[in-house]
Amino acid sequence: MAQLRERTILKHFDSDPLHMFESRVNIPAESRHALIELLNARLVDTIDLQSQAKFAHWNVKGHNFYQLHLLFDSIAEHLEEGVDLIAERITALGGRANGTVRQAAAHSSLKEYDLNALNGIEHVRVLADRLASLSNSTREAIDRSDDLGDKGTSDLFTEIVRTADKDLYFLESHLQAE
Ligand SMILES: [Fe+2]
């Protein structure tokens, strides 16, 4: 019985990876489908980057250790908040939030973190590159979701971009006097 149930779920997953439900939200199903795809793409990148910021938080070394340790953790916390906002927008639109660690690893568009980064400036540089990539693709998603007639989602992406750009400024300020 357990086996049969597992097969049914897998079959459903294969034929409809977005696992859409009907919804009273009055955005046409076709647009919701595109929005859920867009949101799931942003979700996996944001989960990936949250783990990368934690990697930086744990492993940074050097005389700026403590302030960077705290800064990287605050960036990871902001990304974690973004993950939850995105995931719950997906489910609010009737979709399934595909945000396990394995789904994120399989579908993220971000480059893997530089695992050889050691001192503060190296970590700041790598994290700034990754955060800029995330912020810029989320910026594109603002317009795309607006075009799809969903100001709720474009507002959500706007909020994430505003925070990501501020965190990027905090990182880049370490590099601009180099
Ligand atoms: Fe910590």
Short mmCIF file of N, CA and C and ligand atoms in Angstrom, two decimals:
data_model
loop_
_atom_site.label_atom_id
_atom_site.label_comp_id
_atom_site.label_asym_id
_atom_site.label_seq_id
_atom_site.Cartn_x
_atom_site.Cartn_y
_atom_site.Cartn_z
N MET A 1 0.85 -1.21 0.00
CA MET A 1 0.00 0.00 0.00
C MET A 1 0.88 1.26 0.00
N ALA A 2 1.89 1.20 0.88
CA ALA A 2 2.81 2.34 0.95
C ALA A 2 3.51 2.53 -0.39
N GLN A 3 3.85 1.41 -1.02
CA GLN A 3 4.54 1.46 -2.31
C GLN A 3 3.66 2.09 -3.38
N LEU A 4 2.37 1.67 -3.38
CA LEU A 4 1.42 2.18 -4.36
C LEU A 4 1.26 3.69 -4.20
N ARG A 5 1.16 4.11 -2.96
CA ARG A 5 0.98 5.53 -2.65
C ARG A 5 2.20 6.33 -3.16
N GLU A 6 3.37 5.78 -2.92
CA GLU A 6 4.60 6.44 -3.34
C GLU A 6 4.64 6.60 -4.87
N ARG A 7 4.23 5.52 -5.56
CA ARG A 7 4.23 5.57 -7.03
C ARG A 7 3.27 6.62 -7.54
N THR A 8 2.09 6.70 -6.91
CA THR A 8 1.07 7.67 -7.34
C THR A 8 1.62 9.10 -7.20
N ILE A 9 2.26 9.35 -6.08
CA ILE A 9 2.80 10.69 -5.85
C ILE A 9 3.90 11.00 -6.87
N LEU A 10 4.77 10.03 -7.10
CA LEU A 10 5.86 10.26 -8.06
C LEU A 10 5.32 10.51 -9.46
N LYS A 11 4.31 9.74 -9.85
CA LYS A 11 3.72 9.90 -11.17
C LYS A 11 3.15 11.31 -11.29
N HIS A 12 2.46 11.72 -10.24
CA HIS A 12 1.87 13.05 -10.25
C HIS A 12 2.97 14.11 -10.35
N PHE A 13 4.04 13.87 -9.59
CA PHE A 13 5.16 14.82 -9.59
C PHE A 13 5.77 14.94 -10.98
N ASP A 14 5.93 13.80 -11.65
CA ASP A 14 6.53 13.81 -12.98
C ASP A 14 5.67 14.56 -13.99
N SER A 15 4.33 14.33 -13.91
CA SER A 15 3.47 14.92 -14.93
C SER A 15 3.13 16.37 -14.61
N ASP A 16 3.21 16.77 -13.36
CA ASP A 16 2.85 18.14 -12.99
C ASP A 16 3.77 18.61 -11.87
N PRO A 17 4.99 19.01 -12.23
CA PRO A 17 5.96 19.38 -11.19
C PRO A 17 5.50 20.57 -10.34
N LEU A 18 4.55 21.35 -10.85
CA LEU A 18 4.10 22.50 -10.06
C LEU A 18 2.95 22.13 -9.12
N HIS A 19 2.32 20.96 -9.40
CA HIS A 19 1.32 20.44 -8.47
C HIS A 19 0.24 21.48 -8.18
N MET A 20 -0.34 22.04 -9.23
CA MET A 20 -1.25 23.18 -9.03
C MET A 20 -2.62 22.79 -8.46
N PHE A 21 -3.10 23.64 -7.58
CA PHE A 21 -4.44 23.50 -7.01
C PHE A 21 -5.32 24.62 -7.57
N GLU A 22 -6.63 24.37 -7.51
CA GLU A 22 -7.54 25.47 -7.88
C GLU A 22 -7.45 26.52 -6.79
N SER A 23 -7.77 27.76 -7.17
CA SER A 23 -7.69 28.84 -6.18
C SER A 23 -8.77 29.87 -6.45
N ARG A 24 -9.19 30.55 -5.39
CA ARG A 24 -10.15 31.65 -5.56
C ARG A 24 -9.46 32.94 -5.99
N VAL A 25 -8.14 32.95 -6.00
CA VAL A 25 -7.40 34.12 -6.50
C VAL A 25 -7.78 34.30 -7.98
N ASN A 26 -8.20 35.54 -8.32
CA ASN A 26 -8.77 35.69 -9.67
C ASN A 26 -7.72 36.05 -10.74
N ILE A 27 -6.61 35.35 -10.69
CA ILE A 27 -5.59 35.43 -11.75
C ILE A 27 -5.77 34.17 -12.59
N PRO A 28 -5.87 34.31 -13.92
CA PRO A 28 -6.11 33.12 -14.74
C PRO A 28 -5.09 32.01 -14.48
N ALA A 29 -5.54 30.76 -14.58
CA ALA A 29 -4.69 29.61 -14.24
C ALA A 29 -3.39 29.62 -15.04
N GLU A 30 -3.46 30.03 -16.31
CA GLU A 30 -2.26 30.06 -17.15
C GLU A 30 -1.21 31.03 -16.57
N SER A 31 -1.70 32.19 -16.13
CA SER A 31 -0.79 33.18 -15.53
C SER A 31 -0.27 32.68 -14.20
N ARG A 32 -1.14 32.04 -13.42
CA ARG A 32 -0.68 31.50 -12.13
C ARG A 32 0.41 30.45 -12.35
N HIS A 33 0.23 29.66 -13.38
CA HIS A 33 1.22 28.64 -13.71
C HIS A 33 2.59 29.29 -13.97
N ALA A 34 2.58 30.34 -14.79
CA ALA A 34 3.83 31.04 -15.12
C ALA A 34 4.41 31.72 -13.87
N LEU A 35 3.54 32.27 -13.04
CA LEU A 35 4.00 32.94 -11.81
C LEU A 35 4.63 31.93 -10.85
N ILE A 36 4.01 30.75 -10.75
CA ILE A 36 4.52 29.72 -9.84
C ILE A 36 5.89 29.23 -10.33
N GLU A 37 6.03 29.12 -11.64
CA GLU A 37 7.35 28.74 -12.19
C GLU A 37 8.39 29.81 -11.86
N LEU A 38 8.01 31.06 -12.08
CA LEU A 38 8.91 32.19 -11.81
C LEU A 38 9.31 32.21 -10.33
N LEU A 39 8.33 32.04 -9.46
CA LEU A 39 8.58 32.06 -8.02
C LEU A 39 9.45 30.87 -7.60
N ASN A 40 9.19 29.70 -8.17
CA ASN A 40 9.99 28.53 -7.79
C ASN A 40 11.45 28.69 -8.22
N ALA A 41 11.67 29.36 -9.36
CA ALA A 41 13.05 29.61 -9.80
C ALA A 41 13.76 30.55 -8.81
N ARG A 42 13.04 31.58 -8.35
CA ARG A 42 13.62 32.50 -7.36
C ARG A 42 13.81 31.80 -6.01
N LEU A 43 12.89 30.87 -5.71
CA LEU A 43 12.97 30.15 -4.43
C LEU A 43 14.26 29.34 -4.32
N VAL A 44 14.57 28.57 -5.34
CA VAL A 44 15.76 27.70 -5.24
C VAL A 44 17.05 28.54 -5.18
N ASP A 45 17.08 29.64 -5.93
CA ASP A 45 18.28 30.50 -5.86
C ASP A 45 18.43 31.09 -4.46
N THR A 46 17.32 31.50 -3.86
CA THR A 46 17.38 32.16 -2.56
C THR A 46 17.78 31.17 -1.47
N ILE A 47 17.28 29.94 -1.56
CA ILE A 47 17.69 28.89 -0.61
C ILE A 47 19.19 28.61 -0.77
N ASP A 48 19.64 28.51 -2.02
CA ASP A 48 21.06 28.26 -2.29
C ASP A 48 21.91 29.37 -1.67
N LEU A 49 21.51 30.62 -1.91
CA LEU A 49 22.33 31.73 -1.42
C LEU A 49 22.29 31.82 0.10
N GLN A 50 21.16 31.48 0.70
CA GLN A 50 21.10 31.51 2.17
C GLN A 50 22.16 30.56 2.75
N SER A 51 22.29 29.38 2.14
CA SER A 51 23.29 28.42 2.65
C SER A 51 24.70 28.92 2.36
N GLN A 52 24.88 29.65 1.25
CA GLN A 52 26.21 30.19 0.94
C GLN A 52 26.59 31.29 1.94
N ALA A 53 25.60 32.12 2.33
CA ALA A 53 25.88 33.18 3.32
C ALA A 53 26.24 32.54 4.66
N LYS A 54 25.59 31.44 4.99
CA LYS A 54 25.92 30.73 6.23
C LYS A 54 27.34 30.15 6.16
N PHE A 55 27.70 29.64 4.98
CA PHE A 55 29.06 29.12 4.80
C PHE A 55 30.07 30.22 5.10
N ALA A 56 29.81 31.43 4.57
CA ALA A 56 30.70 32.57 4.81
C ALA A 56 30.72 32.93 6.30
N HIS A 57 29.55 32.94 6.91
CA HIS A 57 29.41 33.25 8.34
C HIS A 57 30.25 32.30 9.20
N TRP A 58 30.23 31.03 8.85
CA TRP A 58 30.95 30.03 9.66
C TRP A 58 32.45 30.05 9.41
N ASN A 59 32.86 30.30 8.18
CA ASN A 59 34.25 29.98 7.80
C ASN A 59 35.17 31.18 7.60
N VAL A 60 34.62 32.41 7.68
CA VAL A 60 35.49 33.57 7.47
C VAL A 60 36.57 33.62 8.57
N LYS A 61 37.78 34.04 8.15
CA LYS A 61 38.91 34.19 9.08
C LYS A 61 39.52 35.57 8.89
N GLY A 62 40.35 35.98 9.83
CA GLY A 62 41.08 37.24 9.66
C GLY A 62 40.72 38.28 10.71
N HIS A 63 41.38 39.44 10.61
CA HIS A 63 41.21 40.41 11.69
C HIS A 63 39.84 41.09 11.70
N ASN A 64 39.07 40.98 10.60
CA ASN A 64 37.70 41.50 10.60
C ASN A 64 36.68 40.40 10.90
N PHE A 65 37.18 39.30 11.45
CA PHE A 65 36.32 38.13 11.63
C PHE A 65 34.95 38.47 12.24
N TYR A 66 34.97 39.15 13.39
CA TYR A 66 33.71 39.21 14.13
C TYR A 66 32.65 40.05 13.43
N GLN A 67 33.06 41.20 12.90
CA GLN A 67 32.03 42.03 12.24
C GLN A 67 31.52 41.37 10.96
N LEU A 68 32.39 40.65 10.24
CA LEU A 68 31.92 39.95 9.03
C LEU A 68 31.07 38.73 9.39
N HIS A 69 31.46 38.04 10.45
CA HIS A 69 30.67 36.91 10.96
C HIS A 69 29.22 37.37 11.21
N LEU A 70 29.08 38.54 11.82
CA LEU A 70 27.74 39.07 12.11
C LEU A 70 27.04 39.54 10.84
N LEU A 71 27.76 40.24 9.98
CA LEU A 71 27.16 40.75 8.74
C LEU A 71 26.66 39.60 7.87
N PHE A 72 27.47 38.57 7.71
CA PHE A 72 27.07 37.44 6.86
C PHE A 72 25.84 36.74 7.45
N ASP A 73 25.76 36.70 8.78
CA ASP A 73 24.59 36.06 9.39
C ASP A 73 23.34 36.89 9.17
N SER A 74 23.49 38.21 9.22
CA SER A 74 22.31 39.05 9.01
C SER A 74 21.84 38.93 7.55
N ILE A 75 22.76 38.78 6.62
CA ILE A 75 22.37 38.56 5.21
C ILE A 75 21.65 37.22 5.08
N ALA A 76 22.17 36.19 5.74
CA ALA A 76 21.52 34.86 5.70
C ALA A 76 20.10 34.94 6.27
N GLU A 77 19.94 35.72 7.33
CA GLU A 77 18.60 35.86 7.94
C GLU A 77 17.63 36.55 6.99
N HIS A 78 18.11 37.59 6.31
CA HIS A 78 17.24 38.28 5.33
C HIS A 78 16.83 37.33 4.21
N LEU A 79 17.78 36.50 3.78
CA LEU A 79 17.47 35.55 2.70
C LEU A 79 16.48 34.50 3.19
N GLU A 80 16.61 34.09 4.43
CA GLU A 80 15.68 33.11 4.99
C GLU A 80 14.26 33.69 5.01
N GLU A 81 14.16 34.97 5.37
CA GLU A 81 12.84 35.61 5.35
C GLU A 81 12.29 35.64 3.92
N GLY A 82 13.18 35.92 2.97
CA GLY A 82 12.78 35.93 1.55
C GLY A 82 12.29 34.57 1.09
N VAL A 83 12.97 33.52 1.53
CA VAL A 83 12.58 32.15 1.17
C VAL A 83 11.14 31.89 1.61
N ASP A 84 10.83 32.27 2.82
CA ASP A 84 9.48 32.00 3.34
C ASP A 84 8.42 32.83 2.61
N LEU A 85 8.76 34.09 2.31
CA LEU A 85 7.83 34.94 1.56
C LEU A 85 7.53 34.33 0.19
N ILE A 86 8.60 33.92 -0.50
CA ILE A 86 8.43 33.37 -1.85
C ILE A 86 7.63 32.06 -1.80
N ALA A 87 8.03 31.18 -0.87
CA ALA A 87 7.38 29.86 -0.80
C ALA A 87 5.88 30.01 -0.51
N GLU A 88 5.54 30.93 0.39
CA GLU A 88 4.13 31.06 0.76
C GLU A 88 3.34 31.84 -0.29
N ARG A 89 4.03 32.59 -1.14
CA ARG A 89 3.32 33.20 -2.28
C ARG A 89 2.99 32.10 -3.30
N ILE A 90 3.91 31.16 -3.47
CA ILE A 90 3.66 30.04 -4.38
C ILE A 90 2.42 29.27 -3.93
N THR A 91 2.35 28.96 -2.65
CA THR A 91 1.21 28.17 -2.17
C THR A 91 -0.06 29.02 -2.18
N ALA A 92 0.07 30.32 -1.95
CA ALA A 92 -1.12 31.20 -2.02
C ALA A 92 -1.69 31.24 -3.44
N LEU A 93 -0.84 31.03 -4.42
CA LEU A 93 -1.30 31.03 -5.82
C LEU A 93 -1.74 29.62 -6.26
N GLY A 94 -1.73 28.66 -5.32
CA GLY A 94 -2.19 27.31 -5.64
C GLY A 94 -1.09 26.38 -6.12
N GLY A 95 0.15 26.78 -5.95
CA GLY A 95 1.25 25.93 -6.42
C GLY A 95 1.92 25.17 -5.30
N ARG A 96 2.93 24.42 -5.67
CA ARG A 96 3.72 23.72 -4.67
C ARG A 96 5.10 24.36 -4.60
N ALA A 97 5.54 24.66 -3.39
CA ALA A 97 6.85 25.28 -3.19
C ALA A 97 7.91 24.20 -3.23
N ASN A 98 8.68 24.16 -4.33
CA ASN A 98 9.69 23.12 -4.52
C ASN A 98 11.01 23.56 -3.89
N GLY A 99 11.05 23.50 -2.57
CA GLY A 99 12.18 24.09 -1.86
C GLY A 99 12.90 23.17 -0.90
N THR A 100 13.03 21.88 -1.25
CA THR A 100 13.93 21.07 -0.41
C THR A 100 15.37 21.43 -0.78
N VAL A 101 16.29 21.07 0.08
CA VAL A 101 17.70 21.34 -0.20
C VAL A 101 18.12 20.68 -1.52
N ARG A 102 17.63 19.47 -1.75
CA ARG A 102 18.00 18.77 -2.99
C ARG A 102 17.40 19.43 -4.22
N GLN A 103 16.16 19.92 -4.09
CA GLN A 103 15.56 20.63 -5.23
C GLN A 103 16.36 21.91 -5.50
N ALA A 104 16.76 22.59 -4.43
CA ALA A 104 17.53 23.83 -4.60
C ALA A 104 18.87 23.53 -5.28
N ALA A 105 19.53 22.48 -4.82
CA ALA A 105 20.83 22.15 -5.40
C ALA A 105 20.70 21.77 -6.88
N ALA A 106 19.62 21.09 -7.21
CA ALA A 106 19.45 20.63 -8.60
C ALA A 106 19.07 21.76 -9.55
N HIS A 107 18.38 22.78 -9.05
CA HIS A 107 17.81 23.78 -9.96
C HIS A 107 18.33 25.21 -9.79
N SER A 108 19.18 25.45 -8.81
CA SER A 108 19.68 26.83 -8.61
C SER A 108 20.46 27.30 -9.83
N SER A 109 20.31 28.59 -10.16
CA SER A 109 21.07 29.16 -11.28
C SER A 109 22.37 29.80 -10.79
N LEU A 110 22.58 29.82 -9.48
CA LEU A 110 23.78 30.46 -8.93
C LEU A 110 25.00 29.55 -9.07
N LYS A 111 26.16 30.19 -9.14
CA LYS A 111 27.40 29.42 -9.11
C LYS A 111 27.63 28.94 -7.68
N GLU A 112 28.29 27.80 -7.55
CA GLU A 112 28.64 27.31 -6.21
C GLU A 112 29.56 28.34 -5.54
N TYR A 113 29.52 28.39 -4.22
CA TYR A 113 30.38 29.28 -3.47
C TYR A 113 31.84 28.90 -3.71
N ASP A 114 32.74 29.89 -3.57
CA ASP A 114 34.17 29.59 -3.67
C ASP A 114 34.61 28.97 -2.35
N LEU A 115 34.75 27.66 -2.37
CA LEU A 115 35.04 26.94 -1.13
C LEU A 115 36.45 27.20 -0.62
N ASN A 116 37.29 27.85 -1.44
CA ASN A 116 38.65 28.19 -1.02
C ASN A 116 38.75 29.58 -0.41
N ALA A 117 37.66 30.33 -0.41
CA ALA A 117 37.70 31.68 0.18
C ALA A 117 38.10 31.54 1.64
N LEU A 118 38.98 32.44 2.10
CA LEU A 118 39.47 32.31 3.48
C LEU A 118 39.33 33.62 4.25
N ASN A 119 40.01 34.68 3.76
CA ASN A 119 39.96 35.90 4.56
C ASN A 119 38.70 36.73 4.25
N GLY A 120 38.55 37.80 5.03
CA GLY A 120 37.32 38.58 4.94
C GLY A 120 37.02 39.09 3.56
N ILE A 121 38.02 39.71 2.90
CA ILE A 121 37.78 40.33 1.60
C ILE A 121 37.40 39.28 0.56
N GLU A 122 38.03 38.12 0.64
CA GLU A 122 37.67 37.04 -0.31
C GLU A 122 36.20 36.65 -0.14
N HIS A 123 35.77 36.47 1.08
CA HIS A 123 34.36 36.12 1.32
C HIS A 123 33.42 37.23 0.89
N VAL A 124 33.81 38.48 1.18
CA VAL A 124 32.95 39.62 0.81
C VAL A 124 32.77 39.65 -0.70
N ARG A 125 33.88 39.44 -1.43
CA ARG A 125 33.82 39.46 -2.90
C ARG A 125 32.90 38.37 -3.45
N VAL A 126 33.09 37.17 -2.97
CA VAL A 126 32.29 36.04 -3.48
C VAL A 126 30.82 36.24 -3.15
N LEU A 127 30.55 36.63 -1.91
CA LEU A 127 29.15 36.80 -1.51
C LEU A 127 28.51 37.97 -2.26
N ALA A 128 29.28 39.04 -2.50
CA ALA A 128 28.75 40.18 -3.26
C ALA A 128 28.39 39.74 -4.68
N ASP A 129 29.24 38.94 -5.31
CA ASP A 129 28.93 38.43 -6.66
C ASP A 129 27.64 37.63 -6.68
N ARG A 130 27.51 36.72 -5.72
CA ARG A 130 26.33 35.85 -5.68
C ARG A 130 25.07 36.66 -5.35
N LEU A 131 25.19 37.60 -4.40
CA LEU A 131 24.03 38.39 -4.01
C LEU A 131 23.58 39.30 -5.15
N ALA A 132 24.55 39.85 -5.89
CA ALA A 132 24.20 40.69 -7.04
C ALA A 132 23.45 39.87 -8.08
N SER A 133 23.90 38.65 -8.30
CA SER A 133 23.24 37.78 -9.27
C SER A 133 21.79 37.52 -8.84
N LEU A 134 21.60 37.24 -7.57
CA LEU A 134 20.25 37.00 -7.05
C LEU A 134 19.39 38.25 -7.15
N SER A 135 19.95 39.38 -6.74
CA SER A 135 19.18 40.62 -6.74
C SER A 135 18.78 41.00 -8.17
N ASN A 136 19.71 40.85 -9.10
CA ASN A 136 19.42 41.26 -10.48
C ASN A 136 18.39 40.34 -11.14
N SER A 137 18.42 39.05 -10.84
CA SER A 137 17.39 38.20 -11.45
C SER A 137 16.04 38.40 -10.76
N THR A 138 16.06 38.75 -9.48
CA THR A 138 14.80 39.05 -8.80
C THR A 138 14.22 40.37 -9.34
N ARG A 139 15.11 41.30 -9.69
CA ARG A 139 14.66 42.58 -10.28
C ARG A 139 13.91 42.30 -11.60
N GLU A 140 14.44 41.39 -12.39
CA GLU A 140 13.74 41.03 -13.64
C GLU A 140 12.37 40.41 -13.33
N ALA A 141 12.32 39.66 -12.25
CA ALA A 141 11.05 39.00 -11.88
C ALA A 141 9.99 40.00 -11.44
N ILE A 142 10.41 41.19 -10.99
CA ILE A 142 9.42 42.24 -10.64
C ILE A 142 8.60 42.58 -11.87
N ASP A 143 9.28 42.86 -12.97
CA ASP A 143 8.59 43.25 -14.21
C ASP A 143 7.80 42.09 -14.79
N ARG A 144 8.39 40.91 -14.75
CA ARG A 144 7.72 39.73 -15.33
C ARG A 144 6.40 39.43 -14.59
N SER A 145 6.42 39.52 -13.27
CA SER A 145 5.19 39.23 -12.52
C SER A 145 4.17 40.35 -12.71
N ASP A 146 4.66 41.57 -12.89
CA ASP A 146 3.75 42.69 -13.19
C ASP A 146 3.08 42.45 -14.55
N ASP A 147 3.89 42.03 -15.53
CA ASP A 147 3.34 41.72 -16.87
C ASP A 147 2.30 40.60 -16.79
N LEU A 148 2.47 39.70 -15.84
CA LEU A 148 1.52 38.58 -15.69
C LEU A 148 0.29 38.98 -14.87
N GLY A 149 0.21 40.24 -14.50
CA GLY A 149 -0.98 40.76 -13.83
C GLY A 149 -1.04 40.49 -12.34
N ASP A 150 0.13 40.29 -11.72
CA ASP A 150 0.13 39.99 -10.29
C ASP A 150 0.99 40.99 -9.52
N LYS A 151 0.34 42.08 -9.11
CA LYS A 151 1.07 43.12 -8.37
C LYS A 151 1.46 42.64 -6.97
N GLY A 152 0.74 41.65 -6.44
CA GLY A 152 1.10 41.08 -5.14
C GLY A 152 2.49 40.45 -5.21
N THR A 153 2.72 39.67 -6.27
CA THR A 153 4.03 39.03 -6.42
C THR A 153 5.11 40.04 -6.78
N SER A 154 4.78 41.02 -7.65
CA SER A 154 5.82 41.99 -8.01
C SER A 154 6.19 42.84 -6.80
N ASP A 155 5.23 43.10 -5.92
CA ASP A 155 5.53 43.84 -4.69
C ASP A 155 6.44 43.01 -3.77
N LEU A 156 6.16 41.71 -3.72
CA LEU A 156 6.99 40.81 -2.90
C LEU A 156 8.44 40.79 -3.41
N PHE A 157 8.57 40.68 -4.74
CA PHE A 157 9.93 40.69 -5.31
C PHE A 157 10.61 42.04 -5.05
N THR A 158 9.82 43.12 -5.12
CA THR A 158 10.39 44.46 -4.88
C THR A 158 10.96 44.54 -3.46
N GLU A 159 10.22 44.00 -2.52
CA GLU A 159 10.69 44.01 -1.12
C GLU A 159 12.01 43.24 -0.98
N ILE A 160 12.06 42.08 -1.64
CA ILE A 160 13.28 41.26 -1.57
C ILE A 160 14.47 42.00 -2.21
N VAL A 161 14.22 42.64 -3.35
CA VAL A 161 15.29 43.37 -4.04
C VAL A 161 15.79 44.54 -3.20
N ARG A 162 14.86 45.24 -2.57
CA ARG A 162 15.28 46.39 -1.75
C ARG A 162 16.22 45.94 -0.64
N THR A 163 15.89 44.85 0.02
CA THR A 163 16.75 44.32 1.09
C THR A 163 18.06 43.79 0.53
N ALA A 164 17.99 43.07 -0.60
CA ALA A 164 19.22 42.49 -1.19
C ALA A 164 20.16 43.60 -1.64
N ASP A 165 19.62 44.67 -2.23
CA ASP A 165 20.47 45.77 -2.67
C ASP A 165 21.14 46.46 -1.48
N LYS A 166 20.42 46.57 -0.38
CA LYS A 166 21.01 47.19 0.81
C LYS A 166 22.14 46.31 1.36
N ASP A 167 21.88 45.00 1.39
CA ASP A 167 22.93 44.08 1.85
C ASP A 167 24.13 44.09 0.91
N LEU A 168 23.84 44.25 -0.38
CA LEU A 168 24.93 44.33 -1.36
C LEU A 168 25.77 45.58 -1.11
N TYR A 169 25.10 46.68 -0.79
CA TYR A 169 25.81 47.93 -0.46
C TYR A 169 26.70 47.72 0.77
N PHE A 170 26.20 46.99 1.77
CA PHE A 170 27.00 46.71 2.97
C PHE A 170 28.26 45.92 2.59
N LEU A 171 28.10 44.97 1.68
CA LEU A 171 29.26 44.18 1.24
C LEU A 171 30.21 45.02 0.38
N GLU A 172 29.64 45.73 -0.59
CA GLU A 172 30.49 46.48 -1.53
C GLU A 172 31.26 47.60 -0.84
N SER A 173 30.72 48.13 0.26
CA SER A 173 31.42 49.20 0.98
C SER A 173 32.77 48.72 1.49
N HIS A 174 32.92 47.42 1.72
CA HIS A 174 34.22 46.87 2.13
C HIS A 174 35.22 46.87 0.98
N LEU A 175 34.71 46.90 -0.24
CA LEU A 175 35.58 46.75 -1.41
C LEU A 175 35.92 48.09 -2.06
N GLN A 176 35.10 49.12 -1.80
CA GLN A 176 35.21 50.36 -2.55
C GLN A 176 36.37 51.23 -2.13
N ALA A 177 36.98 50.95 -0.98
CA ALA A 177 38.16 51.73 -0.56
C ALA A 177 39.44 50.91 -0.69
N GLU A 178 39.30 49.76 -1.35
CA GLU A 178 40.48 48.88 -1.52
C GLU A 178 41.50 49.47 -2.48
FE FE B 1 25.86 31.41 13.84
#
